[in-house]
PDB file of C-alpha atoms in Angstrom:
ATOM      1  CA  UNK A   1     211.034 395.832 -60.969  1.00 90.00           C
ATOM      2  CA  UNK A   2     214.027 394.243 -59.536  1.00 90.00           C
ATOM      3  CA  UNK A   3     212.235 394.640 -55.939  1.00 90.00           C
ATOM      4  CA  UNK A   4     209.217 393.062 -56.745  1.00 92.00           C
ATOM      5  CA  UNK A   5     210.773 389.937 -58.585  1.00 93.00           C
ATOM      6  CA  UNK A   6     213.255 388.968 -55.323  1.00 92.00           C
ATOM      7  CA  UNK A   7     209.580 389.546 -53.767  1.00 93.00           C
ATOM      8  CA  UNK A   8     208.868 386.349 -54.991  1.00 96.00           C
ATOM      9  CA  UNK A   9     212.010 384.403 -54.083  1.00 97.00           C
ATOM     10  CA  UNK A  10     210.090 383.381 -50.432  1.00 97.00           C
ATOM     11  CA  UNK A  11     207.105 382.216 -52.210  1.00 96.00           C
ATOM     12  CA  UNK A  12     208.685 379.933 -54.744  1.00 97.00           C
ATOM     13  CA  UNK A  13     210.930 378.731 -51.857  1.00 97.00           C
ATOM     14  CA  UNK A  14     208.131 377.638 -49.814  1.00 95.00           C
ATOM     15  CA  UNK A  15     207.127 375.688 -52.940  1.00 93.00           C
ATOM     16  CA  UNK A  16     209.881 373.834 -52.706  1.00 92.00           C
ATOM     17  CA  UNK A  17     211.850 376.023 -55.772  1.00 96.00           C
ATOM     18  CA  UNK A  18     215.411 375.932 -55.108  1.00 96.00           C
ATOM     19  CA  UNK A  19     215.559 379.680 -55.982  1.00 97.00           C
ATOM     20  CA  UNK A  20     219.081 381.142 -54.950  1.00 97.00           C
ATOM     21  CA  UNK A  21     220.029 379.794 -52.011  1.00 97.00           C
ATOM     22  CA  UNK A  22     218.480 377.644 -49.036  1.00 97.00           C
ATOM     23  CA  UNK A  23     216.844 379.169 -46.221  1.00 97.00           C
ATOM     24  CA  UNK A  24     216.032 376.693 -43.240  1.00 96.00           C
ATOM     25  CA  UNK A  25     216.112 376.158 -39.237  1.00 95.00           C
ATOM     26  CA  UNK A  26     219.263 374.233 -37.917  1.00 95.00           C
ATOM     27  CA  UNK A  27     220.676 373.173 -34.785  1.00 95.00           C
ATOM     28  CA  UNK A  28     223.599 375.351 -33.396  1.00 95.00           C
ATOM     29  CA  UNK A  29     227.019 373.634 -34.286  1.00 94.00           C
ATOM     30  CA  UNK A  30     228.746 375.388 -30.892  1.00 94.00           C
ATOM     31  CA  UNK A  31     225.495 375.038 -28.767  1.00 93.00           C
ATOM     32  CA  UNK A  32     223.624 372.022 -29.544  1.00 88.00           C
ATOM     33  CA  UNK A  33     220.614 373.843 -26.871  1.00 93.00           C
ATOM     34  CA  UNK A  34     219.461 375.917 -29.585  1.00 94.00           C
ATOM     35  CA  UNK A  35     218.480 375.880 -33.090  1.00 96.00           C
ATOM     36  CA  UNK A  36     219.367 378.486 -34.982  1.00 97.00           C
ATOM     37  CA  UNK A  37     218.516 380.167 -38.417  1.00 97.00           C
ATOM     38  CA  UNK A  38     220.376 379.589 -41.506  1.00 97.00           C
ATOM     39  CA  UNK A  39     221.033 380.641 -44.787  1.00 98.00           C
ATOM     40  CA  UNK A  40     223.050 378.468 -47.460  1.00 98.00           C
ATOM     41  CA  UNK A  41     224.391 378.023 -51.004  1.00 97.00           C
ATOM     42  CA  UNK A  42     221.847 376.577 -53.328  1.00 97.00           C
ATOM     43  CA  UNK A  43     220.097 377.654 -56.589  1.00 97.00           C
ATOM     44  CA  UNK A  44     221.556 375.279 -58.656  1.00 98.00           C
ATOM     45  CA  UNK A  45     219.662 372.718 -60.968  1.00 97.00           C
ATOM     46  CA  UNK A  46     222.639 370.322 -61.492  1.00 97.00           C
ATOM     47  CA  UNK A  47     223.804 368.786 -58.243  1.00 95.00           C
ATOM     48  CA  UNK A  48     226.568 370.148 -57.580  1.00 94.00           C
ATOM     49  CA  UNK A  49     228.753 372.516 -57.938  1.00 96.00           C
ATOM     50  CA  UNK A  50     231.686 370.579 -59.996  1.00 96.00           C
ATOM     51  CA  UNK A  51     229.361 370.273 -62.750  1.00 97.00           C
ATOM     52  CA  UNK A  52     229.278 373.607 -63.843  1.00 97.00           C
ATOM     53  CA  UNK A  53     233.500 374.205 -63.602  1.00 97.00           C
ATOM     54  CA  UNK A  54     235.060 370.979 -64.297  1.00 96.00           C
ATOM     55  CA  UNK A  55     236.546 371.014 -67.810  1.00 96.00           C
ATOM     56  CA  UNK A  56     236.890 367.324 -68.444  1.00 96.00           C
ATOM     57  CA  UNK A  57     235.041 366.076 -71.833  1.00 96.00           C
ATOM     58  CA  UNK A  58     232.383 363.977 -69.485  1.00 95.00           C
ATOM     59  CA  UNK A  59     231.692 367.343 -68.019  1.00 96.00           C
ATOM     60  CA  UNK A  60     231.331 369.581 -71.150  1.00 97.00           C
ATOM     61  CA  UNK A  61     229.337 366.615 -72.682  1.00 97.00           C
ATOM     62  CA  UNK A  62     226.697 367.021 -69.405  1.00 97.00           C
ATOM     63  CA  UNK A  63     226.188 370.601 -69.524  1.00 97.00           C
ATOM     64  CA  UNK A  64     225.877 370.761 -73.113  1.00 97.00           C
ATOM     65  CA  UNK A  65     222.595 367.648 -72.411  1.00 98.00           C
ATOM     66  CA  UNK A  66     221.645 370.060 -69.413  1.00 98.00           C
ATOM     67  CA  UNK A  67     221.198 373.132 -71.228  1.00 98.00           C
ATOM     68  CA  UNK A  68     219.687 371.140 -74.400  1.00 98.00           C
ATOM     69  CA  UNK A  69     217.250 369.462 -71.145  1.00 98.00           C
ATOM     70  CA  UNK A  70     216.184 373.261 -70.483  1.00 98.00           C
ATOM     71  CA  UNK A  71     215.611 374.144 -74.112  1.00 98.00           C
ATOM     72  CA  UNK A  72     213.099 371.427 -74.001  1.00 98.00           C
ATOM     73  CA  UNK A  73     211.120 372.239 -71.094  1.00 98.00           C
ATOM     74  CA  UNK A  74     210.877 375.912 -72.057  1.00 98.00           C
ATOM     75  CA  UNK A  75     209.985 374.805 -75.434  1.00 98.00           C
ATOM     76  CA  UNK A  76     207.055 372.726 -73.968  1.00 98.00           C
ATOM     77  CA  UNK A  77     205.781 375.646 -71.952  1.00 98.00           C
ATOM     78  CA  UNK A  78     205.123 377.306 -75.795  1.00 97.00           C
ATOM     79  CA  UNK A  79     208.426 379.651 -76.206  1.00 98.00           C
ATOM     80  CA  UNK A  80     210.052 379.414 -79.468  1.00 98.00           C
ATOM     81  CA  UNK A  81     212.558 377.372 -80.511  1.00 97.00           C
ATOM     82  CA  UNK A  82     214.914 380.301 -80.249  1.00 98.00           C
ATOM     83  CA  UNK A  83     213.666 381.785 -77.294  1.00 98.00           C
ATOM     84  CA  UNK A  84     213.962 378.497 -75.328  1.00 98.00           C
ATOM     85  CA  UNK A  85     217.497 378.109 -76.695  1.00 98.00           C
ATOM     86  CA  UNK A  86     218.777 381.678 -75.593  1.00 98.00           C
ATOM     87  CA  UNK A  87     216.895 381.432 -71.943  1.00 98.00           C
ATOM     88  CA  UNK A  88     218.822 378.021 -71.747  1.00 98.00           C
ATOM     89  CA  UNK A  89     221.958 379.605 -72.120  1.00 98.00           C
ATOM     90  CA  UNK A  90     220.611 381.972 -69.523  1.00 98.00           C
ATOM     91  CA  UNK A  91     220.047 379.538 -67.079  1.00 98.00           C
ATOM     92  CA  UNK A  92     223.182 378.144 -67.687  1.00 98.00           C
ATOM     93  CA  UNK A  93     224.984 381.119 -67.324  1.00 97.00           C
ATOM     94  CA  UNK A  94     223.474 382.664 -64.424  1.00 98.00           C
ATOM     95  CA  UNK A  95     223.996 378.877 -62.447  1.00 98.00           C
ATOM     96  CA  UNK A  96     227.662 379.384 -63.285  1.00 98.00           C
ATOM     97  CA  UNK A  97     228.039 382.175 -61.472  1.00 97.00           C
ATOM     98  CA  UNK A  98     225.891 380.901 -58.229  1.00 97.00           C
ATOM     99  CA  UNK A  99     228.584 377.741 -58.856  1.00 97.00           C
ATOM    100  CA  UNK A 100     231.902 379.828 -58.996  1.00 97.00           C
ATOM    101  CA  UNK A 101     231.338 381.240 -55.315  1.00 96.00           C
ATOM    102  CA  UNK A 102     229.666 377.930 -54.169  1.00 97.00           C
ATOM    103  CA  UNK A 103     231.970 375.299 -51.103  1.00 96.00           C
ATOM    104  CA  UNK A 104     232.892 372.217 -53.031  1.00 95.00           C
ATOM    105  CA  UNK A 105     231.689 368.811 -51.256  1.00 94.00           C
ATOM    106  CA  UNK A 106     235.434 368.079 -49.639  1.00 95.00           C
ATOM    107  CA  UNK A 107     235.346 371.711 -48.038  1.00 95.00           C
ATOM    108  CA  UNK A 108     231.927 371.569 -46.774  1.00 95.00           C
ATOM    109  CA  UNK A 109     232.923 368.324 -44.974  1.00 95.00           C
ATOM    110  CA  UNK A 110     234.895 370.871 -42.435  1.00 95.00           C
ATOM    111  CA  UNK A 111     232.207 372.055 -39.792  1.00 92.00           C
ATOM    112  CA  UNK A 112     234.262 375.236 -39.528  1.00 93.00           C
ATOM    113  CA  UNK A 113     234.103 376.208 -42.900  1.00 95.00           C
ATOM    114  CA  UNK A 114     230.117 376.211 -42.871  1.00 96.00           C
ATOM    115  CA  UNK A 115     229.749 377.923 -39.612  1.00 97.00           C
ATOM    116  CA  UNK A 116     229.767 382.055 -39.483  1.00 97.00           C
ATOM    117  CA  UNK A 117     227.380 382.698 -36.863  1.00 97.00           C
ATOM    118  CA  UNK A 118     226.359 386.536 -37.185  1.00 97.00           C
ATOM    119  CA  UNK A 119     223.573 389.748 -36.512  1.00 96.00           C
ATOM    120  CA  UNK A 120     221.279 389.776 -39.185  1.00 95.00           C
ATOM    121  CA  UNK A 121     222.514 393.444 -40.205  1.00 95.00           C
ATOM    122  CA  UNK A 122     225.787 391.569 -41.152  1.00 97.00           C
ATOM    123  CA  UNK A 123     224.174 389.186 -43.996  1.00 96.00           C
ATOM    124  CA  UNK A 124     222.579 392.097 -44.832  1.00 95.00           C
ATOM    125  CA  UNK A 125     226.326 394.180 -45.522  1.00 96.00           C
ATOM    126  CA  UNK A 126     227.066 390.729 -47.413  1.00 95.00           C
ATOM    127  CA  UNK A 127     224.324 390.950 -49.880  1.00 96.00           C
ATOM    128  CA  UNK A 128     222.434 394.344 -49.663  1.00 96.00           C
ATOM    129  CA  UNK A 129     220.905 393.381 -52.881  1.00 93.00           C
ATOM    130  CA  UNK A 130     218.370 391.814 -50.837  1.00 94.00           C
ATOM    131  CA  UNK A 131     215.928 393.117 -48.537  1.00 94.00           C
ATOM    132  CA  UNK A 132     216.706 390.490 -45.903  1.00 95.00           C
ATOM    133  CA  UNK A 133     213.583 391.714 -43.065  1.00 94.00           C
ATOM    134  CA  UNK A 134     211.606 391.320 -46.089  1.00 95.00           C
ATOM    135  CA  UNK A 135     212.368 388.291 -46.831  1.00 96.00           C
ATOM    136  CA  UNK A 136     212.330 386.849 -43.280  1.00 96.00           C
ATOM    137  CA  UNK A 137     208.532 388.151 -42.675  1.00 95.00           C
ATOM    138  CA  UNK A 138     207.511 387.092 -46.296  1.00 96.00           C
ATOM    139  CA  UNK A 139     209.182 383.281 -44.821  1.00 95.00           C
ATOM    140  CA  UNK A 140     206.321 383.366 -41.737  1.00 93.00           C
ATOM    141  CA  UNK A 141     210.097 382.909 -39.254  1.00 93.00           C
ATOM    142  CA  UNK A 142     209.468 383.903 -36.317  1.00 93.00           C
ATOM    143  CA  UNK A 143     211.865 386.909 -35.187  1.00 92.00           C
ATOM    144  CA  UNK A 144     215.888 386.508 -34.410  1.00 95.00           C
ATOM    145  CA  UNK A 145     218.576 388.690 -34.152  1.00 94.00           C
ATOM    146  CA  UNK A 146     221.297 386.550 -35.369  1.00 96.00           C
ATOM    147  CA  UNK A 147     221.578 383.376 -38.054  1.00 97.00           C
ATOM    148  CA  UNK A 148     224.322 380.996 -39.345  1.00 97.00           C
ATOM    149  CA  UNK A 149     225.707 381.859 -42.752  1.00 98.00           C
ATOM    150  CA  UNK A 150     227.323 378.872 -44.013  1.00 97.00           C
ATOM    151  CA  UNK A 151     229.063 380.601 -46.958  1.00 97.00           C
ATOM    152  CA  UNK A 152     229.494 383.973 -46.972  1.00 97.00           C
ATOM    153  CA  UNK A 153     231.827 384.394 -49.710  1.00 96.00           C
ATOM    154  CA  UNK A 154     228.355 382.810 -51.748  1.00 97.00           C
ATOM    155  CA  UNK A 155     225.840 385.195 -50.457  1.00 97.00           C
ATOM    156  CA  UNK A 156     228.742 388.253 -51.801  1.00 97.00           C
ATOM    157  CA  UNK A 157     228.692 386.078 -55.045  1.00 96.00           C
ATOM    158  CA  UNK A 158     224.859 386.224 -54.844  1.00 97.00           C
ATOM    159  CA  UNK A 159     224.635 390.080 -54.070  1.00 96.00           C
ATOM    160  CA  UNK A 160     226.707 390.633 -57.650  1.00 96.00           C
ATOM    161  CA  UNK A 161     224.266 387.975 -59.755  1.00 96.00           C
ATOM    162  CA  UNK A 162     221.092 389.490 -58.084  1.00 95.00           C
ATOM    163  CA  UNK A 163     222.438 393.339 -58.878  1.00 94.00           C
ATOM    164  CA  UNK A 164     224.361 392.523 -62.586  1.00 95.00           C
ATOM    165  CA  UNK A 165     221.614 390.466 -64.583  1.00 96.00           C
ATOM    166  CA  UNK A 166     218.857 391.679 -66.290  1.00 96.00           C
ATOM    167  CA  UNK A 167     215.885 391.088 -64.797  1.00 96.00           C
ATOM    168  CA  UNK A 168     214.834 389.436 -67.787  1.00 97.00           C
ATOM    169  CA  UNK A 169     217.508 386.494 -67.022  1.00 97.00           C
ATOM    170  CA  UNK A 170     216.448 386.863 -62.949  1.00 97.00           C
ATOM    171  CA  UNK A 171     212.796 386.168 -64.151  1.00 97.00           C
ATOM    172  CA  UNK A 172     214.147 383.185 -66.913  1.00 98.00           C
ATOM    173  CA  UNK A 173     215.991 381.240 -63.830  1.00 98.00           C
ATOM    174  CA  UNK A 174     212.933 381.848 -61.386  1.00 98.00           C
ATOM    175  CA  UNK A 175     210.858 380.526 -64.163  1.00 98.00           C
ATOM    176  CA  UNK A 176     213.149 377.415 -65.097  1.00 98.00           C
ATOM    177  CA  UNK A 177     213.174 376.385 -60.906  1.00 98.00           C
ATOM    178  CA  UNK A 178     209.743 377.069 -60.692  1.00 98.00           C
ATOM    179  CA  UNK A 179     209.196 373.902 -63.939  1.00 98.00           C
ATOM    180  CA  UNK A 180     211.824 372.118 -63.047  1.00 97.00           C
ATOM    181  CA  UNK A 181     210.403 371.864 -59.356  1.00 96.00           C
ATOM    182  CA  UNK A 182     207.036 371.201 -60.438  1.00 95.00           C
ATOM    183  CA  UNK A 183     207.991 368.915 -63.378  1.00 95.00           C
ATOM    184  CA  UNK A 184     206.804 365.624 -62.014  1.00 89.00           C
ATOM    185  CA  UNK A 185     203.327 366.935 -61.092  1.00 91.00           C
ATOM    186  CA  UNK A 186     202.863 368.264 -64.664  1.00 95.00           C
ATOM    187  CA  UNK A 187     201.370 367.000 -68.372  1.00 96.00           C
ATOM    188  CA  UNK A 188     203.584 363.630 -69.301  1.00 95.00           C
ATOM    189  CA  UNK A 189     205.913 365.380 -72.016  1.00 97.00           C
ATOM    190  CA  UNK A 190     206.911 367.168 -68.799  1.00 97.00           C
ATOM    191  CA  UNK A 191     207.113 363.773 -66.862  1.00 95.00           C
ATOM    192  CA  UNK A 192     209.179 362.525 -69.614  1.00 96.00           C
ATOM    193  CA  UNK A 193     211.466 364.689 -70.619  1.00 97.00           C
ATOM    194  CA  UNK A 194     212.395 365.160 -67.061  1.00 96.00           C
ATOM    195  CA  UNK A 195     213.021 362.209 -66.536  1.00 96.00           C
ATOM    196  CA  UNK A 196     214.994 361.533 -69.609  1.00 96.00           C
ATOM    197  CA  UNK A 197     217.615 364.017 -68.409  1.00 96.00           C
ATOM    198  CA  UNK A 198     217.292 363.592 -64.424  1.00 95.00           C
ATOM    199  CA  UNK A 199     216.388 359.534 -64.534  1.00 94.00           C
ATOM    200  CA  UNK A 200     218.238 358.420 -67.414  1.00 93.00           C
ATOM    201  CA  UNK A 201     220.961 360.814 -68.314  1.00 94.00           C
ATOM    202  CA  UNK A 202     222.180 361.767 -64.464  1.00 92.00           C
ATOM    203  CA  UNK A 203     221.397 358.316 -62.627  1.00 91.00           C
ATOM    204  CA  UNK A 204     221.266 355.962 -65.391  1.00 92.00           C
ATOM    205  CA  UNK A 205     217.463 354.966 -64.222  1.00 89.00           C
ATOM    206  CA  UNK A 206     215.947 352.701 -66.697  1.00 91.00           C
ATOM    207  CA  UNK A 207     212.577 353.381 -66.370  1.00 92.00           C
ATOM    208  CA  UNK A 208     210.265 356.087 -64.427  1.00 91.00           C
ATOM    209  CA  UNK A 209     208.882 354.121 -60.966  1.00 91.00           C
ATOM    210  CA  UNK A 210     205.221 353.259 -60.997  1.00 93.00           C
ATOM    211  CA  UNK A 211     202.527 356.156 -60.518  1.00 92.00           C
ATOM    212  CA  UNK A 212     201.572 354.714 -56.954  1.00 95.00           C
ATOM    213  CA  UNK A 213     205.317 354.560 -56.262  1.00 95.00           C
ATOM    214  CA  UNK A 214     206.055 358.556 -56.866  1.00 91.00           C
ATOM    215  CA  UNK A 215     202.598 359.579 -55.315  1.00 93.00           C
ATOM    216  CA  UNK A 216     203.863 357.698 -51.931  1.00 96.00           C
ATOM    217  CA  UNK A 217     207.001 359.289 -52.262  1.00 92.00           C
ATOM    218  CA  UNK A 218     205.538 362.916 -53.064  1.00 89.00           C
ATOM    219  CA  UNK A 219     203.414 362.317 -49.594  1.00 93.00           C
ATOM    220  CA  UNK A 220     206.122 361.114 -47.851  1.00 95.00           C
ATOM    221  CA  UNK A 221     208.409 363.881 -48.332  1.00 88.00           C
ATOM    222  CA  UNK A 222     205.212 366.682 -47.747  1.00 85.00           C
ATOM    223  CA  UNK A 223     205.287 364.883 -44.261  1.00 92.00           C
TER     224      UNK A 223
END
């Protein structure tokens, strides 16, 4: 069911799957005393939100390799080649909507623009789609009454996707964060083709960094 499927949403998140939208403690921006809850855009698997909306040939030419990336990956988990290829375009499509309703990088740059303190019961009215105490006991957070919502226009935006998609597509882009966060801990196809798109294709890496190299990384950033 719908219900139990944004069940899951906390537990992927607390794998470190960008699932939605970000979810994290923060310091109050009008009373630096007191840190405060937060919810935030997010759920995106290109970085940023100008990928997915800019029309330029560079741009059509990158989602076009992104959605081709995902093919690949779901093709290496054992779907089809024309399953992969239609939960691709799934992906895709789904992340364009999350991106429509998503701050740009110059707007997010003004602290008043990211800053709607409010009751819990009001993110709630935003998004009712989601069962927000839920979600906040499912999180282990200790109890609050009111949280920063950096983009509330998003979370409306978010209310719509989670309420208008099949499940089928909810469960395809819960499945494709779930690989695509666990990607460099999995077989080497996985390594590699991950890299080809991530490394190569969005940095211009030239080769992947030494096993001992990523493993202090990985235990750098669990610290």
């Amino acid at each position: 069911s719908r219900g139990a499927l944004l069940a899951e949403v906390p537990r992927l998140q607390l794998l470190g799957v960008n699932a939605f939208f970000g979810f994290s403690s923060e310091p109050d921006a009008k009373n630096s005393n007191q840190v405060i809850a937060g919810v935030d855009q997010g759920g995106l698997g290109l970085p940023d939100r100008d990928y997915y909306l800019k029309t330029d040939a560079k741009s059509v030419q990158l989602r076009q390799q992104y959605v081709e990336h995902v093919r690949k990956m779901f093709e290496l988990t054992g779907e089809s080649p024309a399953q992969a290829a239609a939960d691709a375009q799934a992906v895709l499509r789904l992340e364009t909507s999350l991106a429509q309703a998503a701050l740009d990088r110059v707007a997010r740059r003004d602290p008043q623009q990211t800053y709607h303190k409010m009751p819990v019961k009001d993110l709630a009215a935003l998004a009712p789609g989601v069962d927000w105490p839920k979600y906040f006991a499912a999180t282990g957070t200790p109890a609050f009454a009111d949280l920063n919502v950096a983009v509330p226009t998003f979370f409306k935006a978010l209310n719509t996707v989670l309420t208008a998609s099949s499940i089928n597509d909810l469960k395809t882009y819960l499945r494709w964060h779930l690989l695509h966060a666990e990607a460099a801990l999995l077989a080497k196809p996985f390594l590699d083709e991950n890299f080809r798109f991530y490394g190569q294709t969005l940095t211009g890496a030239k080769e992947l960094q030494a096993r001992w190299k990523r493993c202090v990384e990985a235990t750098d950033d669990d610290l």
